[in-house]
Amino acid sequence: GAVVSQHPSWVICKSGTSVKIECRSLDFQATTMFWYRQFPKQSLMLMATSNEGSKATYEQGVEKDKFLINHASLTLSTLTVTSAHPEDSSFYICSASGRVFTDTQYFGPGTRLTVL
Amino acid sequence: AQTVTQSQPEMSVQEAETVTLSCTYDTSESDYYLFWYKQPPSRQMILVIRQEAYKQQNATENRFSVNFQKAAKSFSLKISDSQLGDAAMYFCAYRKGGGSNYKLTFGKGTLLTVNP
């Protein structure tokens, strides 16, 4: 149990375009989902926390208008990188915790974003 | 604010030997959870082991065990009979107790190399 998927696993886009990343909990209801960014050889940096049906809570320094997060259902959260630029290139990881697994986050496999 | 410190950026171990990864944390909370996550080259974050602060007994999962010293705020991970597949970045993480929306605080990670 506790499987989280992400799609796509990698994406290349042109500067100025928007990219949407999906995070799904496959076998449990995720009341809370988290979005992280990870640079090479570094730890995970939390970007935002989203609760189903509510607006996301962003960490300090994360641009809300650039990184749009939607958590419309108990199994799906999306991260949209708007007007992407090369500095947005990174590895994005989602995680989820839910009604059964309330105290543990389970992670998706991540999405590598490259902006040309 | 809670902090998690992993003082060993890199460690190496011979196959079949035992290795211990260190982690210390700082918190004023009494109810919290501690985790070890493994991130292999695939970059998928995998939960290795979790420990509830209120439990005195150290958690174990097969070849993985922890030494939880609550007073010292120490949470080390012991890997016995190391295997080549154990090679990965290991992150220690802290989470305050309570609802599913509490975030994880990660250490900077320890890169474990397993030598054949």
PDB file of C-alpha atoms in Angstrom:
ATOM      1  CA  GLY A   1       0.000   0.000   0.000  1.00  0.00           C
ATOM      2  CA  ALA A   2       0.805   3.740   0.053  1.00  0.00           C
ATOM      3  CA  VAL A   3       1.781   4.147  -3.586  1.00  0.00           C
ATOM      4  CA  VAL A   4       2.166   7.603  -5.081  1.00  0.00           C
ATOM      5  CA  SER A   5       2.649   8.233  -8.781  1.00  0.00           C
ATOM      6  CA  GLN A   6       3.798  11.274 -10.699  1.00  0.00           C
ATOM      7  CA  HIS A   7       3.352  12.185 -14.313  1.00  0.00           C
ATOM      8  CA  PRO A   8       5.300  12.953 -16.351  1.00  0.00           C
ATOM      9  CA  SER A   9       8.578  11.508 -15.118  1.00  0.00           C
ATOM     10  CA  TRP A  10      10.471  14.005 -17.217  1.00  0.00           C
ATOM     11  CA  VAL A  11       9.572  16.961 -19.365  1.00  0.00           C
ATOM     12  CA  ILE A  12      11.428  19.401 -21.570  1.00  0.00           C
ATOM     13  CA  CYS A  13       9.778  22.679 -22.451  1.00  0.00           C
ATOM     14  CA  LYS A  14      10.602  26.017 -24.007  1.00  0.00           C
ATOM     15  CA  SER A  15      11.088  29.131 -21.945  1.00  0.00           C
ATOM     16  CA  GLY A  16       7.819  30.980 -21.426  1.00  0.00           C
ATOM     17  CA  THR A  17       5.548  27.963 -21.593  1.00  0.00           C
ATOM     18  CA  SER A  18       3.638  26.355 -18.735  1.00  0.00           C
ATOM     19  CA  VAL A  19       4.057  22.805 -17.512  1.00  0.00           C
ATOM     20  CA  LYS A  20       1.670  20.748 -15.390  1.00  0.00           C
ATOM     21  CA  ILE A  21       2.828  17.904 -13.154  1.00  0.00           C
ATOM     22  CA  GLU A  22       0.351  15.450 -11.681  1.00  0.00           C
ATOM     23  CA  CYS A  23       0.655  13.630  -8.374  1.00  0.00           C
ATOM     24  CA  ARG A  24      -1.711  10.785  -7.581  1.00  0.00           C
ATOM     25  CA  SER A  25      -2.190   8.578  -4.551  1.00  0.00           C
ATOM     26  CA  LEU A  26      -3.078   5.201  -6.032  1.00  0.00           C
ATOM     27  CA  ASP A  27      -4.293   3.178  -3.091  1.00  0.00           C
ATOM     28  CA  PHE A  28      -5.181   5.625  -0.343  1.00  0.00           C
ATOM     29  CA  GLN A  29      -6.959   8.912   0.148  1.00  0.00           C
ATOM     30  CA  ALA A  30      -4.465  11.730   0.458  1.00  0.00           C
ATOM     31  CA  THR A  31      -5.847  14.456   2.652  1.00  0.00           C
ATOM     32  CA  THR A  32      -2.550  16.320   2.410  1.00  0.00           C
ATOM     33  CA  MET A  33      -0.041  16.501  -0.408  1.00  0.00           C
ATOM     34  CA  PHE A  34       3.335  18.178  -0.396  1.00  0.00           C
ATOM     35  CA  TRP A  35       5.442  19.502  -3.226  1.00  0.00           C
ATOM     36  CA  TYR A  36       9.230  19.587  -3.026  1.00  0.00           C
ATOM     37  CA  ARG A  37      12.041  20.774  -5.205  1.00  0.00           C
ATOM     38  CA  GLN A  38      15.439  19.124  -5.164  1.00  0.00           C
ATOM     39  CA  PHE A  39      18.672  20.372  -6.659  1.00  0.00           C
ATOM     40  CA  PRO A  40      21.480  17.924  -7.453  1.00  0.00           C
ATOM     41  CA  LYS A  41      23.189  16.508  -4.400  1.00  0.00           C
ATOM     42  CA  GLN A  42      20.998  18.526  -2.055  1.00  0.00           C
ATOM     43  CA  SER A  43      18.194  17.791   0.316  1.00  0.00           C
ATOM     44  CA  LEU A  44      14.520  18.285  -0.453  1.00  0.00           C
ATOM     45  CA  MET A  45      13.141  21.785  -0.222  1.00  0.00           C
ATOM     46  CA  LEU A  46       9.449  22.049   0.628  1.00  0.00           C
ATOM     47  CA  MET A  47       7.600  24.355  -1.727  1.00  0.00           C
ATOM     48  CA  ALA A  48       4.019  24.048  -0.535  1.00  0.00           C
ATOM     49  CA  THR A  49       1.490  22.009   1.374  1.00  0.00           C
ATOM     50  CA  SER A  50      -1.978  21.377   0.000  1.00  0.00           C
ATOM     51  CA  ASN A  51      -5.044  20.012   1.692  1.00  0.00           C
ATOM     52  CA  GLU A  52      -7.879  18.582  -0.359  1.00  0.00           C
ATOM     53  CA  GLY A  53     -10.367  21.267  -1.262  1.00  0.00           C
ATOM     54  CA  SER A  54      -8.306  24.093   0.217  1.00  0.00           C
ATOM     55  CA  LYS A  55      -5.801  26.606  -1.060  1.00  0.00           C
ATOM     56  CA  ALA A  56      -2.192  25.558  -0.826  1.00  0.00           C
ATOM     57  CA  THR A  57       0.116  26.955   1.828  1.00  0.00           C
ATOM     58  CA  TYR A  58       3.370  28.104   0.293  1.00  0.00           C
ATOM     59  CA  GLU A  59       6.745  28.244   1.996  1.00  0.00           C
ATOM     60  CA  GLN A  60       8.475  31.543   2.337  1.00  0.00           C
ATOM     61  CA  GLY A  61      10.181  32.590  -0.855  1.00  0.00           C
ATOM     62  CA  VAL A  62       8.097  30.401  -3.166  1.00  0.00           C
ATOM     63  CA  GLU A  63       6.205  32.407  -5.791  1.00  0.00           C
ATOM     64  CA  LYS A  64       2.529  31.501  -5.621  1.00  0.00           C
ATOM     65  CA  ASP A  65       1.798  32.850  -9.075  1.00  0.00           C
ATOM     66  CA  LYS A  66       4.603  30.874 -10.663  1.00  0.00           C
ATOM     67  CA  PHE A  67       3.944  27.544  -8.945  1.00  0.00           C
ATOM     68  CA  LEU A  68       0.202  26.945  -9.004  1.00  0.00           C
ATOM     69  CA  ILE A  69      -0.984  24.050  -6.892  1.00  0.00           C
ATOM     70  CA  ASN A  70      -4.405  22.460  -7.046  1.00  0.00           C
ATOM     71  CA  HIS A  71      -5.627  19.643  -4.819  1.00  0.00           C
ATOM     72  CA  ALA A  72      -9.113  19.086  -6.155  1.00  0.00           C
ATOM     73  CA  SER A  73      -9.638  15.515  -5.009  1.00  0.00           C
ATOM     74  CA  LEU A  74      -8.411  13.081  -2.400  1.00  0.00           C
ATOM     75  CA  THR A  75      -6.229  11.335  -4.956  1.00  0.00           C
ATOM     76  CA  LEU A  76      -4.889  14.085  -7.195  1.00  0.00           C
ATOM     77  CA  SER A  77      -2.794  17.196  -6.799  1.00  0.00           C
ATOM     78  CA  THR A  78      -1.246  19.186  -9.618  1.00  0.00           C
ATOM     79  CA  LEU A  79       1.671  21.580  -9.790  1.00  0.00           C
ATOM     80  CA  THR A  80       1.723  23.992 -12.705  1.00  0.00           C
ATOM     81  CA  VAL A  81       4.914  25.874 -13.411  1.00  0.00           C
ATOM     82  CA  THR A  82       3.751  28.973 -15.243  1.00  0.00           C
ATOM     83  CA  SER A  83       5.902  30.887 -17.719  1.00  0.00           C
ATOM     84  CA  ALA A  84       8.806  28.558 -17.031  1.00  0.00           C
ATOM     85  CA  HIS A  85      12.369  29.797 -17.311  1.00  0.00           C
ATOM     86  CA  PRO A  86      15.682  27.931 -17.260  1.00  0.00           C
ATOM     87  CA  GLU A  87      16.133  28.648 -13.552  1.00  0.00           C
ATOM     88  CA  ASP A  88      12.975  26.611 -12.896  1.00  0.00           C
ATOM     89  CA  SER A  89      14.741  23.523 -14.202  1.00  0.00           C
ATOM     90  CA  SER A  90      14.873  21.084 -11.324  1.00  0.00           C
ATOM     91  CA  PHE A  91      13.624  17.808  -9.908  1.00  0.00           C
ATOM     92  CA  TYR A  92      10.120  18.129  -8.455  1.00  0.00           C
ATOM     93  CA  ILE A  93       8.820  15.550  -6.009  1.00  0.00           C
ATOM     94  CA  CYS A  94       5.396  15.177  -4.458  1.00  0.00           C
ATOM     95  CA  SER A  95       4.423  13.283  -1.355  1.00  0.00           C
ATOM     96  CA  ALA A  96       1.146  12.403   0.273  1.00  0.00           C
ATOM     97  CA  SER A  97      -0.244  11.519   3.645  1.00  0.00           C
ATOM     98  CA  GLY A  98      -3.785  10.559   4.374  1.00  0.00           C
ATOM     99  CA  ARG A  99      -6.522   9.335   6.623  1.00  0.00           C
ATOM    100  CA  VAL A 100      -4.836   5.988   7.152  1.00  0.00           C
ATOM    101  CA  PHE A 101      -1.208   7.097   6.958  1.00  0.00           C
ATOM    102  CA  THR A 102      -1.603  10.345   8.853  1.00  0.00           C
ATOM    103  CA  ASP A 103       1.900  10.652  10.233  1.00  0.00           C
ATOM    104  CA  THR A 104       3.980   9.375   7.319  1.00  0.00           C
ATOM    105  CA  GLN A 105       4.598  10.909   3.924  1.00  0.00           C
ATOM    106  CA  TYR A 106       4.897   8.635   0.914  1.00  0.00           C
ATOM    107  CA  PHE A 107       6.720   9.994  -2.055  1.00  0.00           C
ATOM    108  CA  GLY A 108       6.175   9.946  -5.778  1.00  0.00           C
ATOM    109  CA  PRO A 109       9.046   9.060  -8.119  1.00  0.00           C
ATOM    110  CA  GLY A 110       9.662  12.685  -9.070  1.00  0.00           C
ATOM    111  CA  THR A 111       9.577  14.728 -12.258  1.00  0.00           C
ATOM    112  CA  ARG A 112      12.640  16.140 -13.936  1.00  0.00           C
ATOM    113  CA  LEU A 113      11.871  19.473 -15.573  1.00  0.00           C
ATOM    114  CA  THR A 114      14.247  21.008 -18.093  1.00  0.00           C
ATOM    115  CA  VAL A 115      13.440  24.438 -19.456  1.00  0.00           C
ATOM    116  CA  LEU A 116      15.319  25.425 -22.587  1.00  0.00           C
TER     117      LEU A 116
ATOM    118  CA  ALA B   1      12.320  25.940  14.734  1.00  0.00           C
ATOM    119  CA  GLN B   2      13.126  22.303  14.403  1.00  0.00           C
ATOM    120  CA  THR B   3      16.448  21.358  12.889  1.00  0.00           C
ATOM    121  CA  VAL B   4      17.885  18.042  11.750  1.00  0.00           C
ATOM    122  CA  THR B   5      21.626  17.523  11.472  1.00  0.00           C
ATOM    123  CA  GLN B   6      23.412  14.747   9.645  1.00  0.00           C
ATOM    124  CA  SER B   7      27.090  15.224  10.364  1.00  0.00           C
ATOM    125  CA  GLN B   8      28.387  12.625   7.890  1.00  0.00           C
ATOM    126  CA  PRO B   9      28.108  13.839   4.282  1.00  0.00           C
ATOM    127  CA  GLU B  10      29.516  10.535   3.035  1.00  0.00           C
ATOM    128  CA  MET B  11      30.022   7.060   4.428  1.00  0.00           C
ATOM    129  CA  SER B  12      31.271   3.810   2.961  1.00  0.00           C
ATOM    130  CA  VAL B  13      30.893   0.212   4.041  1.00  0.00           C
ATOM    131  CA  GLN B  14      32.033  -3.167   2.793  1.00  0.00           C
ATOM    132  CA  GLU B  15      29.379  -5.517   1.569  1.00  0.00           C
ATOM    133  CA  ALA B  16      28.042  -7.718   4.411  1.00  0.00           C
ATOM    134  CA  GLU B  17      29.407  -5.352   7.053  1.00  0.00           C
ATOM    135  CA  THR B  18      27.491  -3.050   9.386  1.00  0.00           C
ATOM    136  CA  VAL B  19      27.328   0.729   9.169  1.00  0.00           C
ATOM    137  CA  THR B  20      25.734   3.380  11.349  1.00  0.00           C
ATOM    138  CA  LEU B  21      24.502   6.720  10.063  1.00  0.00           C
ATOM    139  CA  SER B  22      24.159   9.566  12.551  1.00  0.00           C
ATOM    140  CA  CYS B  23      21.357  12.047  12.988  1.00  0.00           C
ATOM    141  CA  THR B  24      20.620  14.606  15.680  1.00  0.00           C
ATOM    142  CA  TYR B  25      17.650  16.892  15.922  1.00  0.00           C
ATOM    143  CA  ASP B  26      16.448  19.797  17.936  1.00  0.00           C
ATOM    144  CA  THR B  27      12.862  20.323  19.038  1.00  0.00           C
ATOM    145  CA  SER B  28      10.854  21.577  21.971  1.00  0.00           C
ATOM    146  CA  GLU B  29       7.932  19.315  21.125  1.00  0.00           C
ATOM    147  CA  SER B  30       7.139  16.160  23.084  1.00  0.00           C
ATOM    148  CA  ASP B  31       5.042  14.493  20.386  1.00  0.00           C
ATOM    149  CA  TYR B  32       6.890  13.886  17.149  1.00  0.00           C
ATOM    150  CA  TYR B  33       8.028  11.304  14.644  1.00  0.00           C
ATOM    151  CA  LEU B  34      11.427  10.548  13.189  1.00  0.00           C
ATOM    152  CA  PHE B  35      12.113   8.918   9.860  1.00  0.00           C
ATOM    153  CA  TRP B  36      14.887   7.613   7.705  1.00  0.00           C
ATOM    154  CA  TYR B  37      14.311   7.829   3.977  1.00  0.00           C
ATOM    155  CA  LYS B  38      16.526   6.335   1.306  1.00  0.00           C
ATOM    156  CA  GLN B  39      17.035   7.932  -2.097  1.00  0.00           C
ATOM    157  CA  PRO B  40      18.831   5.636  -4.566  1.00  0.00           C
ATOM    158  CA  PRO B  41      20.129   6.849  -7.934  1.00  0.00           C
ATOM    159  CA  SER B  42      16.592   6.549  -9.321  1.00  0.00           C
ATOM    160  CA  ARG B  43      15.765   9.446  -6.935  1.00  0.00           C
ATOM    161  CA  GLN B  44      12.651   7.721  -5.632  1.00  0.00           C
ATOM    162  CA  MET B  45      12.329   8.514  -1.928  1.00  0.00           C
ATOM    163  CA  ILE B  46      11.744   5.292  -0.022  1.00  0.00           C
ATOM    164  CA  LEU B  47      10.699   5.086   3.611  1.00  0.00           C
ATOM    165  CA  VAL B  48      13.208   2.947   5.484  1.00  0.00           C
ATOM    166  CA  ILE B  49      12.012   3.215   9.055  1.00  0.00           C
ATOM    167  CA  ARG B  50       9.925   5.409  11.349  1.00  0.00           C
ATOM    168  CA  GLN B  51       9.984   5.988  15.082  1.00  0.00           C
ATOM    169  CA  GLU B  52       7.337   7.495  17.323  1.00  0.00           C
ATOM    170  CA  ALA B  53       8.865   9.649  20.024  1.00  0.00           C
ATOM    171  CA  TYR B  54       6.590   8.270  22.719  1.00  0.00           C
ATOM    172  CA  LYS B  55       7.837   4.728  22.120  1.00  0.00           C
ATOM    173  CA  GLN B  56      10.936   3.754  24.065  1.00  0.00           C
ATOM    174  CA  GLN B  57      11.522   0.668  21.966  1.00  0.00           C
ATOM    175  CA  ASN B  58      13.790   1.196  19.004  1.00  0.00           C
ATOM    176  CA  ALA B  59      12.178   0.537  15.635  1.00  0.00           C
ATOM    177  CA  THR B  60      13.513  -2.257  13.440  1.00  0.00           C
ATOM    178  CA  GLU B  61      12.786  -3.276   9.858  1.00  0.00           C
ATOM    179  CA  ASN B  62      14.693  -6.380   8.822  1.00  0.00           C
ATOM    180  CA  ARG B  63      18.348  -5.322   8.454  1.00  0.00           C
ATOM    181  CA  PHE B  64      17.602  -1.735   9.450  1.00  0.00           C
ATOM    182  CA  SER B  65      17.354  -0.590  13.045  1.00  0.00           C
ATOM    183  CA  VAL B  66      17.554   2.685  14.886  1.00  0.00           C
ATOM    184  CA  ASN B  67      19.117   3.814  18.114  1.00  0.00           C
ATOM    185  CA  PHE B  68      16.697   6.424  19.423  1.00  0.00           C
ATOM    186  CA  GLN B  69      18.100   8.433  22.323  1.00  0.00           C
ATOM    187  CA  LYS B  70      15.330  10.885  23.172  1.00  0.00           C
ATOM    188  CA  ALA B  71      17.161  12.798  25.890  1.00  0.00           C
ATOM    189  CA  ALA B  72      20.188  13.254  23.666  1.00  0.00           C
ATOM    190  CA  LYS B  73      17.956  13.966  20.633  1.00  0.00           C
ATOM    191  CA  SER B  74      19.818  11.418  18.631  1.00  0.00           C
ATOM    192  CA  PHE B  75      18.402   9.054  16.017  1.00  0.00           C
ATOM    193  CA  SER B  76      21.006   6.888  14.301  1.00  0.00           C
ATOM    194  CA  LEU B  77      20.357   4.260  11.644  1.00  0.00           C
ATOM    195  CA  LYS B  78      22.179   0.934  11.676  1.00  0.00           C
ATOM    196  CA  ILE B  79      22.323  -1.137   8.517  1.00  0.00           C
ATOM    197  CA  SER B  80      23.395  -4.706   9.091  1.00  0.00           C
ATOM    198  CA  ASP B  81      24.699  -7.111   6.466  1.00  0.00           C
ATOM    199  CA  SER B  82      25.029  -4.258   3.977  1.00  0.00           C
ATOM    200  CA  GLN B  83      24.081  -5.037   0.403  1.00  0.00           C
ATOM    201  CA  LEU B  84      24.999  -3.336  -2.850  1.00  0.00           C
ATOM    202  CA  GLY B  85      21.401  -2.215  -3.157  1.00  0.00           C
ATOM    203  CA  ASP B  86      21.731  -0.211   0.043  1.00  0.00           C
ATOM    204  CA  ALA B  87      23.919   2.309  -1.757  1.00  0.00           C
ATOM    205  CA  ALA B  88      21.939   5.546  -1.722  1.00  0.00           C
ATOM    206  CA  MET B  89      21.533   8.944  -0.145  1.00  0.00           C
ATOM    207  CA  TYR B  90      19.947   8.594   3.269  1.00  0.00           C
ATOM    208  CA  PHE B  91      17.907  11.412   4.762  1.00  0.00           C
ATOM    209  CA  CYS B  92      16.899  11.722   8.380  1.00  0.00           C
ATOM    210  CA  ALA B  93      13.638  13.599   8.891  1.00  0.00           C
ATOM    211  CA  TYR B  94      11.560  14.986  11.741  1.00  0.00           C
ATOM    212  CA  ARG B  95       7.853  15.636  11.888  1.00  0.00           C
ATOM    213  CA  LYS B  96       5.775  17.155  14.640  1.00  0.00           C
ATOM    214  CA  GLY B  97       2.986  14.934  15.898  1.00  0.00           C
ATOM    215  CA  GLY B  98      -0.621  15.616  15.022  1.00  0.00           C
ATOM    216  CA  GLY B  99      -2.524  15.980  11.738  1.00  0.00           C
ATOM    217  CA  SER B 100      -1.434  14.878   8.321  1.00  0.00           C
ATOM    218  CA  ASN B 101      -0.512  18.378   7.191  1.00  0.00           C
ATOM    219  CA  TYR B 102       2.572  18.810   9.344  1.00  0.00           C
ATOM    220  CA  LYS B 103       5.675  19.083   7.236  1.00  0.00           C
ATOM    221  CA  LEU B 104       8.893  17.104   7.348  1.00  0.00           C
ATOM    222  CA  THR B 105      12.180  18.718   8.252  1.00  0.00           C
ATOM    223  CA  PHE B 106      15.043  16.960   6.494  1.00  0.00           C
ATOM    224  CA  GLY B 107      18.710  16.716   7.221  1.00  0.00           C
ATOM    225  CA  LYS B 108      21.189  17.342   4.421  1.00  0.00           C
ATOM    226  CA  GLY B 109      21.693  13.658   3.821  1.00  0.00           C
ATOM    227  CA  THR B 110      24.452  11.053   4.002  1.00  0.00           C
ATOM    228  CA  LEU B 111      25.672   9.422   0.820  1.00  0.00           C
ATOM    229  CA  LEU B 112      26.316   5.752   1.502  1.00  0.00           C
ATOM    230  CA  THR B 113      28.636   3.767  -0.747  1.00  0.00           C
ATOM    231  CA  VAL B 114      28.710  -0.019  -0.493  1.00  0.00           C
ATOM    232  CA  ASN B 115      31.948  -1.615  -1.665  1.00  0.00           C
ATOM    233  CA  PRO B 116      31.880  -5.160  -3.026  1.00  0.00           C
TER     234      PRO B 116
END
